[in-house]
Every structure is written in C-alpha cells, then in structure tokens.
C-alpha cells in the first residue's frame, strides 16, 4: 500500500511537471508569435434583428502555431494573461482590428475583446487613442467588450479608464452577461452601451423554462435601463425566433455566420 501511495504521488508529480513544462513552452512560443506574425484576426458578424442587417463584427484572435496548427484563444489567452504578454498582444489586436475596419467597404462597427489585465497599468486610453489615430477609424465604430471581472478588480481605477475611453466616443459592451455573481449591480455602476447574453443561456432555448425566464428578465431590465441586448451563440432558427419574441435586438452565432478572415461576403447580406 505504501509503495502504491508513493507511486501515486510520483505520477501526480510527473503530470504536474508536464503541465508546467507545457505552459512554459507556450509562453516562450507566444513571445515570438507576434514578431513572427503568427496571429490573425477572424471576424464574426452581429445581426440587427429589427433591420435584418449585419451591423458589426467581433474580432476574435487566432494563433497559427508553426507545428501545432490553430491554437484556440481559450488555451493561450490565459497564458498570455499570466505572463504579461496580454499587453503587447492586446495592443496588436486593437491596432489590427481598427486598421482593418477602417478599410471595410461598409462602415460596420468593430468589437474588440479587452482583458481585465489590460486595465492594470492605466495605458488603455492612450493605446485606444493611438489605434484610432493610426487607422483613421471613427471612434463611434469601435466597441470594447469587457467582462464584469473588470469592475470586480480595482473598480474605481477601472471605471475611470472606462469613462475616459467612452468620452472619446468609443462604445463599451459587457460580455458574457449572467455568468458572474454580480452582473446586475454593474449595470448601475457604468452606463454600458450593450450587454451580451452569454451563450450558456441561449444554448438551452427555446424549451428550457429557466433559460427563457432569465433572458426575459434580462431583456425587461435592459429595456428599462435603455441598454441594448445581444444574444451570443445563436445556432438554430428556433433559438433566433425565441430571442426575437423576447425583444432581443441583436444576435451573433453560427446560424448567422462563423468567425472568418474574410468579411466581404457580408457586404450585400440582408436577412429577413
Ligand atoms: P467570447 O468573447 O465570449 O467570444 C465568443 C466565442 O464564442 C468565440 O470563441 C466564438 O467563436 C464562439 N462562438 C460564436 N458563435 C458561436 C456559436 O453559435 N456556437 C458556439 N458554440 N460558439 C460560438 P473563440 O473565438 O474561441 O474565443 C473564445 C474566447 O477567447 C472569447 O470568448 C474571448 O473571451 C477570448 N478572446 C478571443 N479573442 C480575444 C482577444 O483578441 N483578446 C482577448 N482578451 N480575448 C479574446
Ligand atoms: Ca466577446
Ligand atoms: Ca461572450
Ligand atoms: Ca466567453
């Protein structure tokens, strides 16, 4: 029994080492990914459900790893956040998103995900200003997507940053709404332009009564506060219909379009 326990411990140790090793390796590779131009932005359309028109795109980061192929942001963003690399990577995303959007054939809005860690050193307003200036993009076409954790940590400091950016004309959206503990209270703390209902609620539509009740409640409250809601992860017509019936204003998901490098196909799209 004793030796089994020891083996168990050794095995556990070896696995831990492998995990740590992999993380260090990824961190090392992330350092060169920017200079080696291994990052690319994909764009996913957001549809206005009243007009049936595509109104904006969300920029989603992709990493084309030289050996491992496409690595998903869910895997490497946390490593970038832990290592401080999210600073330079996030700045690249911001600049590249603005640069491309400024050249689009239609003045769609562009939504950029911002990590809570990009708020830490206070440079965000200047970086946003620089990206807008370098690209010539109208600030009103830029939207930053943040999660409630931004207001969870250092609320005063981060609210000041958000207000500074918003004063430039940039829109602020709350992402993954409903997944945290205090989403509701943050709607009072800051006048968000948009809230994005997390796909975990949308997934259970149209039959799950709890999901329906929650989205209906969010929708009613948003209307009272004058905030627009967008539903994420819409994959079926039935989900789309349920969302329309609940006065959801915008939708995003595979049903409308998957994230892709080229957006030209949407220039003429109008969905009834
Ligand atoms: P997110 O901001 O919540 O983005 C939505 C995610 O849902 C994207 O995954 C998108 O591809 C996926 N998605 C869209 N429609 C559907 C659908 O109909 N069904 C399903 N099952 N999924 C759908 P992706 O691109 O893998 O990104 C994952 C997360 O990585 C993002 O979640 C965001 O938190 C983060 N991320 C992506 N790009 C960036 C970035 O440039 N900066 C930062 N800080 N985070 C990023
Ligand atoms: Ca997002
Ligand atoms: Ca989201
Ligand atoms: Ca998410």
Short mmCIF file of C-alpha atoms and ligand atoms in Angstrom, two decimals:
data_model
loop_
_atom_site.label_atom_id
_atom_site.label_comp_id
_atom_site.label_asym_id
_atom_site.label_seq_id
_atom_site.Cartn_x
_atom_site.Cartn_y
_atom_site.Cartn_z
CA UNK A 1 0.00 0.00 0.00
CA UNK A 2 2.83 2.29 0.93
CA UNK A 3 4.61 1.88 -2.39
CA UNK A 4 1.34 2.37 -4.26
CA UNK A 5 0.91 5.67 -2.46
CA UNK A 6 4.39 6.68 -3.37
CA UNK A 7 3.84 5.75 -6.97
CA UNK A 8 0.61 7.72 -6.95
CA UNK A 9 2.48 10.71 -5.64
CA UNK A 10 5.27 10.33 -8.19
CA UNK A 11 2.78 10.02 -11.01
CA UNK A 12 0.96 13.13 -9.85
CA UNK A 13 4.26 14.97 -9.68
CA UNK A 14 5.26 13.96 -13.17
CA UNK A 15 1.92 15.14 -14.51
CA UNK A 16 2.28 18.46 -12.76
CA UNK A 17 5.72 18.84 -14.27
CA UNK A 18 4.34 18.16 -17.72
CA UNK A 19 1.64 20.81 -17.28
CA UNK A 20 4.13 23.38 -16.01
CA UNK A 21 6.52 22.45 -18.80
CA UNK A 22 3.81 22.90 -21.43
CA UNK A 23 2.86 26.29 -20.07
CA UNK A 24 6.44 27.50 -20.06
CA UNK A 25 6.86 26.27 -23.60
CA UNK A 26 3.71 28.04 -24.74
CA UNK A 27 4.80 31.23 -23.00
CA UNK A 28 8.12 31.04 -24.81
CA UNK A 29 6.39 30.49 -28.16
CA UNK A 30 3.92 33.30 -27.51
CA UNK A 31 6.84 35.68 -27.13
CA UNK A 32 7.86 35.07 -30.73
CA UNK A 33 4.34 34.72 -32.14
CA UNK A 34 3.94 38.49 -32.53
CA UNK A 35 7.28 39.10 -34.26
CA UNK A 36 6.80 36.02 -36.44
CA UNK A 37 3.34 37.26 -37.47
CA UNK A 38 1.56 34.10 -36.34
CA UNK A 39 -1.52 35.96 -35.14
CA UNK A 40 -4.52 36.71 -37.26
CA UNK A 41 -7.93 38.21 -36.61
CA UNK A 42 -11.12 36.49 -37.56
CA UNK A 43 -14.40 38.38 -37.62
CA UNK A 44 -17.87 37.22 -36.68
CA UNK A 45 -20.98 39.15 -37.77
CA UNK A 46 -23.64 40.56 -35.45
CA UNK A 47 -27.09 40.85 -36.93
CA UNK A 48 -29.61 43.55 -36.08
CA UNK A 49 -32.87 41.63 -35.70
CA UNK A 50 -35.09 44.63 -36.47
CA UNK A 51 -33.47 45.57 -39.76
CA UNK A 52 -32.09 42.14 -40.70
CA UNK A 53 -28.74 43.74 -41.45
CA UNK A 54 -25.26 42.96 -40.28
CA UNK A 55 -24.26 45.92 -38.13
CA UNK A 56 -20.96 44.93 -36.64
CA UNK A 57 -18.25 42.29 -36.35
CA UNK A 58 -16.44 40.91 -33.33
CA UNK A 59 -12.69 40.46 -33.75
CA UNK A 60 -11.56 37.04 -32.49
CA UNK A 61 -7.86 36.29 -32.18
CA UNK A 62 -6.35 33.25 -33.90
CA UNK A 63 -2.87 31.80 -33.41
CA UNK A 64 -1.42 29.79 -36.27
CA UNK A 65 1.23 27.80 -34.43
CA UNK A 66 4.04 26.57 -36.73
CA UNK A 67 3.76 22.93 -35.51
CA UNK A 68 0.52 22.61 -33.60
CA UNK A 69 -1.68 24.35 -36.15
CA UNK A 70 -4.50 26.55 -34.92
CA UNK A 71 -4.42 27.12 -31.16
CA UNK A 72 -7.68 28.44 -29.72
CA UNK A 73 -7.76 31.67 -27.68
CA UNK A 74 -9.29 29.73 -24.79
CA UNK A 75 -5.92 27.96 -24.49
CA UNK A 76 -3.45 30.77 -25.00
CA UNK A 77 -5.16 33.91 -23.66
CA UNK A 78 -4.86 32.66 -20.04
CA UNK A 79 -1.13 32.01 -20.61
CA UNK A 80 -0.75 35.46 -22.16
CA UNK A 81 -2.51 36.94 -19.13
CA UNK A 82 -0.33 35.11 -16.61
CA UNK A 83 2.90 36.08 -18.36
CA UNK A 84 2.12 39.74 -19.02
CA UNK A 85 2.16 39.14 -22.76
CA UNK A 86 -1.52 40.12 -22.97
CA UNK A 87 -0.30 43.74 -23.00
CA UNK A 88 1.54 43.66 -26.34
CA UNK A 89 -0.82 41.04 -27.82
CA UNK A 90 -3.92 43.03 -26.82
CA UNK A 91 -2.41 46.18 -28.28
CA UNK A 92 -1.75 44.37 -31.56
CA UNK A 93 -5.38 43.18 -31.65
CA UNK A 94 -6.67 46.69 -31.04
CA UNK A 95 -4.49 48.25 -33.74
CA UNK A 96 -5.07 45.50 -36.29
CA UNK A 97 -8.85 45.49 -35.72
CA UNK A 98 -9.03 49.27 -36.21
CA UNK A 99 -6.72 49.15 -39.22
CA UNK A 100 -8.82 46.53 -41.00
CA UNK A 101 -12.20 48.02 -40.05
CA UNK A 102 -11.12 51.40 -41.44
CA UNK A 103 -10.73 49.69 -44.84
CA UNK A 104 -14.02 47.81 -44.91
CA UNK A 105 -16.44 48.54 -47.74
CA UNK A 106 -19.26 49.24 -45.27
CA UNK A 107 -18.91 51.24 -42.03
CA UNK A 108 -19.77 48.30 -39.75
CA UNK A 109 -18.76 48.59 -36.13
CA UNK A 110 -15.85 46.53 -34.85
CA UNK A 111 -15.93 44.91 -31.39
CA UNK A 112 -12.63 44.12 -29.66
CA UNK A 113 -12.23 41.92 -26.57
CA UNK A 114 -10.22 43.55 -23.80
CA UNK A 115 -8.73 41.50 -20.97
CA UNK A 116 -9.12 42.84 -17.41
CA UNK A 117 -5.32 42.82 -17.23
CA UNK A 118 -5.16 45.43 -19.99
CA UNK A 119 -6.65 47.88 -17.48
CA UNK A 120 -3.94 47.42 -14.93
CA UNK A 121 -1.22 49.89 -15.93
CA UNK A 122 -3.62 52.65 -16.99
CA UNK A 123 -2.32 52.88 -20.56
CA UNK A 124 -5.53 51.68 -22.23
CA UNK A 125 -6.99 55.11 -23.11
CA UNK A 126 -3.74 56.15 -24.78
CA UNK A 127 -3.48 52.85 -26.69
CA UNK A 128 -7.07 53.20 -27.89
CA UNK A 129 -6.41 56.78 -28.97
CA UNK A 130 -3.25 55.72 -30.83
CA UNK A 131 -5.03 52.87 -32.60
CA UNK A 132 -7.84 55.19 -33.70
CA UNK A 133 -5.43 57.85 -34.87
CA UNK A 134 -3.15 55.47 -36.77
CA UNK A 135 -6.11 53.85 -38.56
CA UNK A 136 -8.30 56.90 -39.02
CA UNK A 137 -11.27 54.86 -37.73
CA UNK A 138 -14.25 56.86 -36.44
CA UNK A 139 -14.29 56.24 -32.64
CA UNK A 140 -18.04 55.61 -32.82
CA UNK A 141 -17.33 52.49 -34.87
CA UNK A 142 -15.18 50.95 -32.13
CA UNK A 143 -16.69 48.90 -29.33
CA UNK A 144 -14.75 47.34 -26.47
CA UNK A 145 -16.06 44.11 -24.93
CA UNK A 146 -15.23 43.68 -21.27
CA UNK A 147 -16.37 41.19 -18.65
CA UNK A 148 -17.63 42.04 -15.21
CA UNK A 149 -14.30 40.99 -13.70
CA UNK A 150 -13.01 44.37 -14.90
CA UNK A 151 -15.27 46.02 -12.33
CA UNK A 152 -14.65 43.32 -9.75
CA UNK A 153 -10.98 44.25 -9.51
CA UNK A 154 -9.95 47.80 -8.66
CA UNK A 155 -13.38 49.17 -9.50
CA UNK A 156 -12.52 52.87 -9.09
CA UNK A 157 -9.38 52.79 -11.25
CA UNK A 158 -11.06 50.76 -13.97
CA UNK A 159 -14.25 52.85 -14.01
CA UNK A 160 -12.13 55.92 -14.60
CA UNK A 161 -10.44 54.22 -17.56
CA UNK A 162 -13.81 53.11 -18.95
CA UNK A 163 -15.20 56.63 -18.67
CA UNK A 164 -12.15 58.14 -20.36
CA UNK A 165 -12.47 55.74 -23.28
CA UNK A 166 -16.22 56.26 -23.51
CA UNK A 167 -15.72 60.03 -23.59
CA UNK A 168 -13.75 59.53 -26.82
CA UNK A 169 -16.95 58.17 -28.38
CA UNK A 170 -15.99 54.51 -28.10
CA UNK A 171 -18.78 52.11 -27.11
CA UNK A 172 -18.49 49.73 -24.16
CA UNK A 173 -20.21 46.34 -24.07
CA UNK A 174 -20.46 43.90 -21.18
CA UNK A 175 -19.57 40.43 -22.41
CA UNK A 176 -20.71 37.03 -21.06
CA UNK A 177 -23.57 38.65 -19.16
CA UNK A 178 -25.17 36.49 -16.50
CA UNK A 179 -22.21 34.20 -15.87
CA UNK A 180 -20.75 36.11 -12.94
CA UNK A 181 -22.04 36.77 -9.47
CA UNK A 182 -22.87 40.42 -9.66
CA UNK A 183 -23.58 41.25 -13.28
CA UNK A 184 -26.72 43.13 -12.28
CA UNK A 185 -25.06 45.51 -9.87
CA UNK A 186 -22.52 46.54 -12.51
CA UNK A 187 -25.24 47.84 -14.76
CA UNK A 188 -25.74 50.51 -12.14
CA UNK A 189 -22.05 51.26 -11.82
CA UNK A 190 -21.46 52.02 -15.50
CA UNK A 191 -23.67 53.01 -18.44
CA UNK A 192 -22.89 50.13 -20.79
CA UNK A 193 -23.97 50.60 -24.40
CA UNK A 194 -24.72 46.93 -24.79
CA UNK A 195 -24.90 43.71 -22.83
CA UNK A 196 -24.16 40.37 -24.43
CA UNK A 197 -26.18 37.49 -23.01
CA UNK A 198 -23.85 34.55 -22.55
CA UNK A 199 -24.24 31.62 -24.90
CA UNK A 200 -24.85 29.24 -22.00
CA UNK A 201 -28.37 30.71 -21.70
CA UNK A 202 -29.01 30.78 -25.43
CA UNK A 203 -27.94 27.13 -25.78
CA UNK A 204 -30.96 25.98 -23.74
CA UNK A 205 -33.53 27.85 -25.85
CA UNK A 206 -36.29 27.55 -26.85
CA UNK A 207 -37.58 24.84 -24.50
CA UNK A 208 -35.82 25.35 -21.19
CA UNK A 209 -38.13 27.39 -18.94
CA UNK A 210 -35.32 28.66 -16.72
CA UNK A 211 -33.30 29.98 -19.64
CA UNK A 212 -36.42 31.63 -21.04
CA UNK A 213 -37.22 33.29 -17.71
CA UNK A 214 -33.69 34.54 -17.24
CA UNK A 215 -33.40 36.01 -20.71
CA UNK A 216 -36.84 37.59 -20.42
CA UNK A 217 -35.82 39.18 -17.11
CA UNK A 218 -32.55 40.47 -18.56
CA UNK A 219 -34.41 41.82 -21.57
CA UNK A 220 -37.03 43.65 -19.45
CA UNK A 221 -34.38 45.13 -17.22
CA UNK A 222 -32.24 46.19 -20.15
CA UNK A 223 -35.19 47.92 -21.73
CA UNK A 224 -35.91 49.79 -18.51
CA UNK A 225 -32.27 50.92 -18.38
CA UNK A 226 -32.14 51.75 -22.08
CA UNK A 227 -29.38 49.23 -22.81
CA UNK A 228 -29.34 47.07 -25.92
CA UNK A 229 -29.00 43.33 -25.61
CA UNK A 230 -27.21 40.96 -27.93
CA UNK A 231 -27.52 37.19 -27.74
CA UNK A 232 -24.38 35.14 -28.29
CA UNK A 233 -24.09 31.61 -29.60
CA UNK A 234 -27.27 31.52 -31.68
CA UNK A 235 -27.13 28.25 -33.62
CA UNK A 236 -30.73 27.46 -34.60
CA UNK A 237 -33.75 29.18 -36.12
CA UNK A 238 -35.81 28.18 -33.08
CA UNK A 239 -33.37 30.00 -30.78
CA UNK A 240 -33.49 33.05 -33.03
CA UNK A 241 -37.29 33.12 -33.00
CA UNK A 242 -37.42 32.79 -29.22
CA UNK A 243 -34.96 35.67 -28.88
CA UNK A 244 -36.92 37.89 -31.26
CA UNK A 245 -40.06 37.21 -29.24
CA UNK A 246 -38.22 38.45 -26.14
CA UNK A 247 -37.25 41.74 -27.80
CA UNK A 248 -33.65 40.79 -28.23
CA UNK A 249 -32.17 43.39 -30.51
CA UNK A 250 -29.09 41.71 -31.91
CA UNK A 251 -27.81 38.19 -32.45
CA UNK A 252 -24.45 36.54 -33.05
CA UNK A 253 -23.72 32.88 -33.67
CA UNK A 254 -23.01 30.13 -36.15
CA UNK A 255 -26.55 30.45 -37.57
CA UNK A 256 -25.67 33.94 -38.82
CA UNK A 257 -22.02 33.36 -39.56
CA UNK A 258 -18.89 31.72 -38.20
CA UNK A 259 -15.79 33.74 -37.41
CA UNK A 260 -13.76 34.09 -40.63
CA UNK A 261 -10.83 36.04 -42.01
CA UNK A 262 -12.80 37.50 -44.93
CA UNK A 263 -15.90 39.59 -44.32
CA UNK A 264 -16.59 40.80 -47.87
CA UNK A 265 -19.40 38.26 -48.28
CA UNK A 266 -21.47 40.26 -45.80
CA UNK A 267 -21.41 43.49 -47.77
CA UNK A 268 -24.65 42.53 -49.51
CA UNK A 269 -26.28 40.37 -46.85
CA UNK A 270 -29.74 41.15 -45.61
CA UNK A 271 -31.54 38.50 -43.59
CA UNK A 272 -35.30 38.73 -43.24
P1 LIG B 1 -16.10 35.45 -26.34
O1 LIG B 1 -15.64 36.87 -26.34
O2 LIG B 1 -17.29 35.13 -25.49
O3 LIG B 1 -16.33 35.07 -27.87
C1 LIG B 1 -17.34 34.21 -28.33
C2 LIG B 1 -16.82 32.83 -28.58
O4 LIG B 1 -17.91 32.00 -28.97
C3 LIG B 1 -15.81 32.74 -29.73
O5 LIG B 1 -14.90 31.68 -29.44
C4 LIG B 1 -16.70 32.36 -30.91
O6 LIG B 1 -16.02 31.73 -31.96
C5 LIG B 1 -17.66 31.42 -30.23
N1 LIG B 1 -18.95 31.32 -30.93
C6 LIG B 1 -19.54 32.24 -31.72
N2 LIG B 1 -20.74 31.81 -32.15
C7 LIG B 1 -20.93 30.59 -31.64
C8 LIG B 1 -21.99 29.61 -31.73
O7 LIG B 1 -23.02 29.80 -32.40
N3 LIG B 1 -21.82 28.46 -31.04
C9 LIG B 1 -20.70 28.21 -30.28
N4 LIG B 1 -20.63 27.05 -29.65
N5 LIG B 1 -19.69 29.10 -30.17
C10 LIG B 1 -19.80 30.27 -30.84
P2 LIG B 1 -13.33 31.85 -29.66
O8 LIG B 1 -13.06 32.63 -30.91
O9 LIG B 1 -12.72 30.51 -29.50
O10 LIG B 1 -12.91 32.77 -28.44
C11 LIG B 1 -13.03 32.31 -27.12
C12 LIG B 1 -12.76 33.41 -26.12
O11 LIG B 1 -11.41 33.86 -26.21
C13 LIG B 1 -13.61 34.66 -26.37
O12 LIG B 1 -14.91 34.48 -25.84
C14 LIG B 1 -12.80 35.70 -25.63
O13 LIG B 1 -13.08 35.65 -24.24
C15 LIG B 1 -11.38 35.22 -25.86
N6 LIG B 1 -10.78 36.02 -26.94
C16 LIG B 1 -10.85 35.86 -28.29
N7 LIG B 1 -10.14 36.82 -28.94
C17 LIG B 1 -9.63 37.62 -27.98
C18 LIG B 1 -8.82 38.81 -28.00
O14 LIG B 1 -8.44 39.37 -29.05
N8 LIG B 1 -8.48 39.35 -26.78
C19 LIG B 1 -8.90 38.81 -25.59
N9 LIG B 1 -8.52 39.38 -24.43
N10 LIG B 1 -9.67 37.71 -25.53
C20 LIG B 1 -10.03 37.12 -26.72
CA1 LIG B 2 -16.54 38.79 -26.71
CA1 LIG B 3 -19.02 36.31 -24.87
CA1 LIG B 4 -16.72 33.88 -23.25
#
